[in-house]
mmCIF file of C-alpha atoms in Angstrom:
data_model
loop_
_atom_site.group_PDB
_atom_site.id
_atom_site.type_symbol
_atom_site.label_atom_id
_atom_site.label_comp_id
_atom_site.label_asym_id
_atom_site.label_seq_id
_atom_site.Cartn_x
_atom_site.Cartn_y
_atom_site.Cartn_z
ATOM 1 C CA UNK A 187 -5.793 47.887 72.262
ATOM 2 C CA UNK A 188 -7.700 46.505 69.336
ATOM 3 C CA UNK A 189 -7.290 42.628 68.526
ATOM 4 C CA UNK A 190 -6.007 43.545 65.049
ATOM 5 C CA UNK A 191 -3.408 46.223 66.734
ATOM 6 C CA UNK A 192 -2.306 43.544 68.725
ATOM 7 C CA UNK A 193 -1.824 41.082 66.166
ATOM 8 C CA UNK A 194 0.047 43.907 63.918
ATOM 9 C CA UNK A 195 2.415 44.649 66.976
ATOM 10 C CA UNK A 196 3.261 40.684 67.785
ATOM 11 C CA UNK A 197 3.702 39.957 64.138
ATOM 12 C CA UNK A 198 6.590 42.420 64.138
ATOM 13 C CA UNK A 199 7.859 40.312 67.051
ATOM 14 C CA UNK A 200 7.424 37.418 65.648
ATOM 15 C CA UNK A 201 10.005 38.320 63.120
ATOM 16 C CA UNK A 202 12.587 40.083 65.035
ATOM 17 C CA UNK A 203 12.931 36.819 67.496
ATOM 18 C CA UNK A 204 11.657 33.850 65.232
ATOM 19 C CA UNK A 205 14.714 33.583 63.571
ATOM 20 C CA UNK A 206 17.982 31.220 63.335
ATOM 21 C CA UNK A 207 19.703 33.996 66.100
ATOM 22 C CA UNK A 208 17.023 32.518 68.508
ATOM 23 C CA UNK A 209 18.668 29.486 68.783
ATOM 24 C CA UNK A 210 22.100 30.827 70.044
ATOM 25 C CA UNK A 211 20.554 31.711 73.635
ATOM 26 C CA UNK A 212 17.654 28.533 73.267
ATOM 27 C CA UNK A 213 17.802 25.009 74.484
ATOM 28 C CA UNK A 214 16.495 24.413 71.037
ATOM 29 C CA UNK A 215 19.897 25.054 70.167
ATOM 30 C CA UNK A 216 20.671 21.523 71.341
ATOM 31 C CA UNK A 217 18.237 19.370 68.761
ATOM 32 C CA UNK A 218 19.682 21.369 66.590
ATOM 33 C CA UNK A 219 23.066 19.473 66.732
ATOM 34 C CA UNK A 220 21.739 16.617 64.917
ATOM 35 C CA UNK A 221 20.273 15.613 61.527
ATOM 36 C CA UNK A 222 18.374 12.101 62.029
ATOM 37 C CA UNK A 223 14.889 11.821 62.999
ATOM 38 C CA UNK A 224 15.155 10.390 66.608
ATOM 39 C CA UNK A 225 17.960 12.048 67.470
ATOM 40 C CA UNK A 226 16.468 15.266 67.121
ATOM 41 C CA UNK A 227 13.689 14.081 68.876
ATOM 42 C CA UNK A 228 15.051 12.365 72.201
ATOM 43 C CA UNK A 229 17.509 15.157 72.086
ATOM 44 C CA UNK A 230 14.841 17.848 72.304
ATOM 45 C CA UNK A 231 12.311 15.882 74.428
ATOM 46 C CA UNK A 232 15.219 15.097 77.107
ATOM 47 C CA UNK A 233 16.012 18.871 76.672
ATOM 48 C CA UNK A 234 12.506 20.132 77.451
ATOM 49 C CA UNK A 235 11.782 18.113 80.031
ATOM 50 C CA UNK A 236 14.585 19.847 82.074
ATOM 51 C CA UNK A 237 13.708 23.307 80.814
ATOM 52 C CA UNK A 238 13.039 25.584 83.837
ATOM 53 C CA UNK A 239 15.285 27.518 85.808
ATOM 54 C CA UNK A 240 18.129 29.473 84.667
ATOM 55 C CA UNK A 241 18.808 29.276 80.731
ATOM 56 C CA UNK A 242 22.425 28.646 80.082
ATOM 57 C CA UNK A 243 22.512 26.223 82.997
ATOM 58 C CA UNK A 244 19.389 24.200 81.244
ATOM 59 C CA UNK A 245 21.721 24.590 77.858
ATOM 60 C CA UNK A 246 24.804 23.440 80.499
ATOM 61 C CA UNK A 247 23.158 20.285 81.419
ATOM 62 C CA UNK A 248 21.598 19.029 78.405
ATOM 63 C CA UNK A 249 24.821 18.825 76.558
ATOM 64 C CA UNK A 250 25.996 17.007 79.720
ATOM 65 C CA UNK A 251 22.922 14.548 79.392
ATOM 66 C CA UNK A 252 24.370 14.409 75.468
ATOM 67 C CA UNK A 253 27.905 13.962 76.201
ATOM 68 C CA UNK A 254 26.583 11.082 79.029
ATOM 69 C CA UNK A 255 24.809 9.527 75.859
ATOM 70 C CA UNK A 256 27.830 9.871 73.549
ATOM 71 C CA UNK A 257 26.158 12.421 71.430
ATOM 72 C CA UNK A 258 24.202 9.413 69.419
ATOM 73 C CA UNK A 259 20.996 9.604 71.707
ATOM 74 C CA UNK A 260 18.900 7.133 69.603
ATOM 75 C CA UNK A 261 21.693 4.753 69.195
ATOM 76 C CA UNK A 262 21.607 5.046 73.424
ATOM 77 C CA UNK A 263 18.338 4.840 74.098
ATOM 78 C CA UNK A 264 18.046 1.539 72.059
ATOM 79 C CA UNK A 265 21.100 -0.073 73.426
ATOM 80 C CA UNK A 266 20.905 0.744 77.320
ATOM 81 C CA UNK A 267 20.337 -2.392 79.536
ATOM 82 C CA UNK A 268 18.644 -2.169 83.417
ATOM 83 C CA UNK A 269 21.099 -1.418 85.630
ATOM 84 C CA UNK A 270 23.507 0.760 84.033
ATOM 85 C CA UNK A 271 23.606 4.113 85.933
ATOM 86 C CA UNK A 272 23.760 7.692 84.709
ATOM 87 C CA UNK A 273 25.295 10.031 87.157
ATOM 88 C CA UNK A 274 23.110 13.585 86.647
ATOM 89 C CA UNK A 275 21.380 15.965 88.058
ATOM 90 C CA UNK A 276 19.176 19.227 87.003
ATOM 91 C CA UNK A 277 17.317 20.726 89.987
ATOM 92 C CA UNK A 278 14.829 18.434 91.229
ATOM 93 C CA UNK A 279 15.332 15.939 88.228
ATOM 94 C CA UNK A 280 18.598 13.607 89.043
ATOM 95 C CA UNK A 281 19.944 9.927 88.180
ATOM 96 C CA UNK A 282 16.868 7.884 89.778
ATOM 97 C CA UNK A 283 14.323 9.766 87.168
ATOM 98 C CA UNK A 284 17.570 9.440 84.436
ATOM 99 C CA UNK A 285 17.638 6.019 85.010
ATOM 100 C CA UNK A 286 13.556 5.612 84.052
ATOM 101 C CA UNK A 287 13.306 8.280 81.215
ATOM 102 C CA UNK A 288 16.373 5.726 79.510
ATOM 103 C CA UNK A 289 14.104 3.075 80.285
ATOM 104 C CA UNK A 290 10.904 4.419 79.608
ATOM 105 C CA UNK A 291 12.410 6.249 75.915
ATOM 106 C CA UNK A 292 13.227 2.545 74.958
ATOM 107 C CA UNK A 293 9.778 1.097 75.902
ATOM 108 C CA UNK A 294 8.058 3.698 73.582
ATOM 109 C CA UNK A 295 10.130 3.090 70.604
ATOM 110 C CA UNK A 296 10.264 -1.052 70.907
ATOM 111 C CA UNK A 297 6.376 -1.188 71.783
ATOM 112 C CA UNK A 298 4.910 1.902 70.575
ATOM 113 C CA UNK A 299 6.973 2.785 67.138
ATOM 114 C CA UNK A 300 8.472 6.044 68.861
ATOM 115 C CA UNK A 301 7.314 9.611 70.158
ATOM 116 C CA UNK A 302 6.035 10.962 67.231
ATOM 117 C CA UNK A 303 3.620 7.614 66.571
ATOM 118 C CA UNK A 304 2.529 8.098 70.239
ATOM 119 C CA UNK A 305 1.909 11.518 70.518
ATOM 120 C CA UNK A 306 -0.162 11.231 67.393
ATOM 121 C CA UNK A 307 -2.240 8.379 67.913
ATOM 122 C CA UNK A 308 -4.184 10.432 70.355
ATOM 123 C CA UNK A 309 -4.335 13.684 68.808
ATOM 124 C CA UNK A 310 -7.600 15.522 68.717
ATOM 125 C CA UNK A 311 -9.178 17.608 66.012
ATOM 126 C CA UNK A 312 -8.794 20.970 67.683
ATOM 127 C CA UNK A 313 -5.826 20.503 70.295
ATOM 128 C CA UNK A 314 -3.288 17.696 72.041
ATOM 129 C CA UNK A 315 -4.683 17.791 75.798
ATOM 130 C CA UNK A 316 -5.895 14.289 75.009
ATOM 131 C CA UNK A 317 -2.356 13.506 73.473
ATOM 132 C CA UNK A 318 -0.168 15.041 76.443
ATOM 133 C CA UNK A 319 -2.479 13.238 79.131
ATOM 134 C CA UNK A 320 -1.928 9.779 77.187
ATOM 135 C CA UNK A 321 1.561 9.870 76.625
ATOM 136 C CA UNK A 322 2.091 10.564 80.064
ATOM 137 C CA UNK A 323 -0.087 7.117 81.124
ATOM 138 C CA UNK A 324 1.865 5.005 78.499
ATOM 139 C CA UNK A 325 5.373 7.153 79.354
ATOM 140 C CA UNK A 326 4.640 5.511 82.975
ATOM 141 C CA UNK A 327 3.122 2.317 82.282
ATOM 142 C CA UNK A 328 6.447 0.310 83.191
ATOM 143 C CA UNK A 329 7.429 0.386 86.971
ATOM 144 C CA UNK A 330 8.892 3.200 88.461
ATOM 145 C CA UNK A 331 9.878 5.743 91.129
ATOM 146 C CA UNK A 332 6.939 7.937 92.177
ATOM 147 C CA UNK A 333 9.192 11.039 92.500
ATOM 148 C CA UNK A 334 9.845 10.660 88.582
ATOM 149 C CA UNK A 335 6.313 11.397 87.218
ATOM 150 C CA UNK A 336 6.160 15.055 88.614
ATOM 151 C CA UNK A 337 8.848 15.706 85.452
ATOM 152 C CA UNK A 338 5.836 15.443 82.994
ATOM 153 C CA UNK A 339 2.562 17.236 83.169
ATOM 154 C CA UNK A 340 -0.765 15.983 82.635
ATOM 155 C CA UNK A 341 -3.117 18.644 81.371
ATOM 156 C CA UNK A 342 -6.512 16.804 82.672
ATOM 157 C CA UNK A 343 -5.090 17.657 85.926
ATOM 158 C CA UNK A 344 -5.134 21.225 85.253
ATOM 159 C CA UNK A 345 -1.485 21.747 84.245
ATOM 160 C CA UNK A 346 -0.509 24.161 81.177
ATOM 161 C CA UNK A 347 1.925 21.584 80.442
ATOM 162 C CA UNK A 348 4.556 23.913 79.680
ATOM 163 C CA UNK A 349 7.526 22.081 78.575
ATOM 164 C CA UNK A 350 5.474 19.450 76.741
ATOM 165 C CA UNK A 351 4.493 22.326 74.124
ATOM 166 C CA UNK A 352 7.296 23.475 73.999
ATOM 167 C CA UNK A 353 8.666 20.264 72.512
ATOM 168 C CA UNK A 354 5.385 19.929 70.614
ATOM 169 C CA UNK A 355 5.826 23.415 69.177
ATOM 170 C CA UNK A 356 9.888 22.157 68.156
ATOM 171 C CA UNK A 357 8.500 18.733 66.665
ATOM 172 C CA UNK A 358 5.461 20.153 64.554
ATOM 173 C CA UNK A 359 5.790 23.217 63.845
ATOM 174 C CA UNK A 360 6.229 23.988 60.386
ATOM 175 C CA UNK A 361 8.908 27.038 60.562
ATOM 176 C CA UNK A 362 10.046 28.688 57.348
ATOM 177 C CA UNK A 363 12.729 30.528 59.511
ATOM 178 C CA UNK A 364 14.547 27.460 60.412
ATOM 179 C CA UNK A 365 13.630 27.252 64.501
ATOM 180 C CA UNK A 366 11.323 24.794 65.045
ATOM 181 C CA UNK A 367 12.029 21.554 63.001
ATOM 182 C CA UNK A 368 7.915 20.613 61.957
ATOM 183 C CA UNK A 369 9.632 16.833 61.301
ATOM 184 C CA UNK A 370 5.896 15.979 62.868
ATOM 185 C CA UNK A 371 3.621 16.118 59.926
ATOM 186 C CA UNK A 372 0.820 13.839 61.081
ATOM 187 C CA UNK A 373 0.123 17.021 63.529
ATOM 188 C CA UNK A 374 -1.340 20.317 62.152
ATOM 189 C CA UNK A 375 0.330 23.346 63.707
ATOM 190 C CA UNK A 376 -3.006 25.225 64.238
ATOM 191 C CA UNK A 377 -3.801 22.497 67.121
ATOM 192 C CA UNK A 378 -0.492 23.396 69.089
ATOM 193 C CA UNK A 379 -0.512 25.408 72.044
ATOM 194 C CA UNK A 380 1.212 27.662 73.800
ATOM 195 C CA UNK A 381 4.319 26.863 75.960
ATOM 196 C CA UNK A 382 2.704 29.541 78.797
ATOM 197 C CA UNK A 383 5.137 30.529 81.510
ATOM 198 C CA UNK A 384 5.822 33.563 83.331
ATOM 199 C CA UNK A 385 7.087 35.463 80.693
ATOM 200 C CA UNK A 386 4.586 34.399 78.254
ATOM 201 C CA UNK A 387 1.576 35.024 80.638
ATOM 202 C CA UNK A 388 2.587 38.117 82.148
ATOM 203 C CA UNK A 389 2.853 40.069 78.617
ATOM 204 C CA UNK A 390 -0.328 37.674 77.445
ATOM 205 C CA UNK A 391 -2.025 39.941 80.411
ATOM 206 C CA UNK A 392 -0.650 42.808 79.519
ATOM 207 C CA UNK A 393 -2.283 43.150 75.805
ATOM 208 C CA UNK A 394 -5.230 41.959 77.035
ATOM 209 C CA UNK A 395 -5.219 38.095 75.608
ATOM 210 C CA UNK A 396 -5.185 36.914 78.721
ATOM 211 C CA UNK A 397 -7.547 37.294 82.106
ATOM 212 C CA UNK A 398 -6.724 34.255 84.040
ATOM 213 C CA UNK A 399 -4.269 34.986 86.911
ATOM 214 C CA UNK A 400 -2.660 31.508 86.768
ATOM 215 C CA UNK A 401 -0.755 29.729 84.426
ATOM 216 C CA UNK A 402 -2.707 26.764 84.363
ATOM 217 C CA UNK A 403 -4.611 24.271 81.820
ATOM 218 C CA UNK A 404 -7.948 27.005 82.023
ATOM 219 C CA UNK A 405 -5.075 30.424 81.296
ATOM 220 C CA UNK A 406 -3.751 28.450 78.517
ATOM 221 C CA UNK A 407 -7.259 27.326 76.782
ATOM 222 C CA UNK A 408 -7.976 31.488 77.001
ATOM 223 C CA UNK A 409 -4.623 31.652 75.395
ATOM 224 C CA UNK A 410 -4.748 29.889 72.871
ATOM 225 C CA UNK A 411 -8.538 31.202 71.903
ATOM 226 C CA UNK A 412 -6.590 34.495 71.636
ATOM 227 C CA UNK A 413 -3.802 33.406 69.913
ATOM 228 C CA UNK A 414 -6.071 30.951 67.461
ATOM 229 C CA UNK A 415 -8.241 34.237 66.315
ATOM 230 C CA UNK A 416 -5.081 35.848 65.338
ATOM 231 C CA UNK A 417 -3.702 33.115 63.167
ATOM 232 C CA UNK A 418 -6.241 30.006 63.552
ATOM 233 C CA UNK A 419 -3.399 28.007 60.857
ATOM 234 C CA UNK A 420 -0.156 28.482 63.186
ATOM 235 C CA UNK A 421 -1.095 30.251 66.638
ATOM 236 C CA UNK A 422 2.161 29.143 68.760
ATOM 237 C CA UNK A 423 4.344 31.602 66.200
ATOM 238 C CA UNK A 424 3.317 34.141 69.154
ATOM 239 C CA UNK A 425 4.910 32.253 71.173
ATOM 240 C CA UNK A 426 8.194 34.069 69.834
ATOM 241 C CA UNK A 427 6.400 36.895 70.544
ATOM 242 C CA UNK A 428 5.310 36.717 74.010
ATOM 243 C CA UNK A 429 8.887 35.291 75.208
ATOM 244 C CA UNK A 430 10.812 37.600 73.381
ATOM 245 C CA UNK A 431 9.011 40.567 74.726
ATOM 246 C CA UNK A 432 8.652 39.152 77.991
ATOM 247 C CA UNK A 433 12.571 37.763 78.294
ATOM 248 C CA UNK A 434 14.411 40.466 76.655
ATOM 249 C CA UNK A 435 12.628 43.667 76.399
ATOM 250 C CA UNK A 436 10.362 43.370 80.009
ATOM 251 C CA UNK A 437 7.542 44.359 78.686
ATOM 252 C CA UNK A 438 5.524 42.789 81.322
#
């Protein structure tokens, strides 16, 4: 199929699923309980970083991790002392990595003036590799458990970073259709990329904008080289796209 066929057809999906009915059966639905600034944004970051697995349980459990921080998640962050425990647990991510994220959250926003001034300071011209890998280094510069740094992805060691993205794509971009917040302006949306996963890549290989069998850093630089030549201003729109098609119709 043609590029510009392709870009016809996943335009049309881009409007059937980029749309405020998205977030009934999205974990974006949770950020989307609050109106300040940091709230959305520790809400959603603490939200991505346990998105995988099974979708209403992810939705289940961060509203538990909300509820745990009494629905005011900046006011938490900034107020939580060493020592106090969280019980919680998400698949693989539990308590002991809780406990760090709390303290790690708290570190960024008393030493590095919060996510958004963090994940922009590093921010290249024509993607956020750079940005991803650097927040991770400073996310882990205070002491901590080992097990806990396999919950964020580094790109520069060949990881599509999934769930990163995805809360980049929530943060920056700028959505006329009320999903994605864009409360990020010091980012451009035409450096975001895709949030590649199964779903994503399968129907990415399907129409052709994707070769790479895995869904690694390498798949998602093709990716996004497709998805940029369709709409070099705001490529991750397809996003909607891919998922939807991918989730709910199975067109992989």
């Amino acid at each position: 199929m043609p590029l510009n066929e392709i870009k016809d057809f996943l335009e049309e999906k881009v409007i059937q699923y980029n749309n405020p009915k998205f977030i009934e059966s999205d974990p974006i639905q949770i950020p989307h309980r609050y109106s300040s600034k940091e709230d959305i944004e520790i809400s959603a970051f603490l939200t991505a970083t346990i998105a995988w697995g099974n979708r209403k349980m992810i939705i289940k459990n961060a509203q538990k991790l909300m509820d745990l921080m009494g629905n005011s998640p900046f006011d938490f962050i900034m107020e939580w002392k060493p020592g106090k425990y969280e019980d919680f647990v998400h698949r693989t991510f539990n308590s002991t990595d809780l406990h760090f994220f709390m303290a790690s959250l708290q570190h960024i926003y008393q030493k590095h003036q919060g996510l958004e001034t963090l994940f922009t300071k590093y921010a290249e011209a024509d993607n956020l590799q750079s940005s991803i890998h650097h927040f991770k280094r400073h996310f882990f510069e205070l002491e901590h458990p080992l097990r806990t740094t396999k919950h964020i992805s580094d790109p520069y060691k060949g990881s599509s970073a999934k769930r990163i993205n995805m809360f980049l794509r929530w943060k920056v971009r700028q959505d006329n259709s009320g999903v994605d917040f864009g409360i990020w302006t010091k980012i451009s949306p035409a450096v975001l990329s895709c949030p590649l996963d199964v779903h994503s890549g399968k129907v990415a290989r399907k129409l052709g904008l994707l070769s790479r069998s895995q869904n690694d850093a390498k798949a998602l630089k093709e990716l996004d080289g497709s998805l940029r030549k369709m709409d070099p201003g705001d490529p991750v729109k397809y996003d909607f796209a891919l998922f939807g098609l991918g989730v709910f119709e199975k067109f992989s």
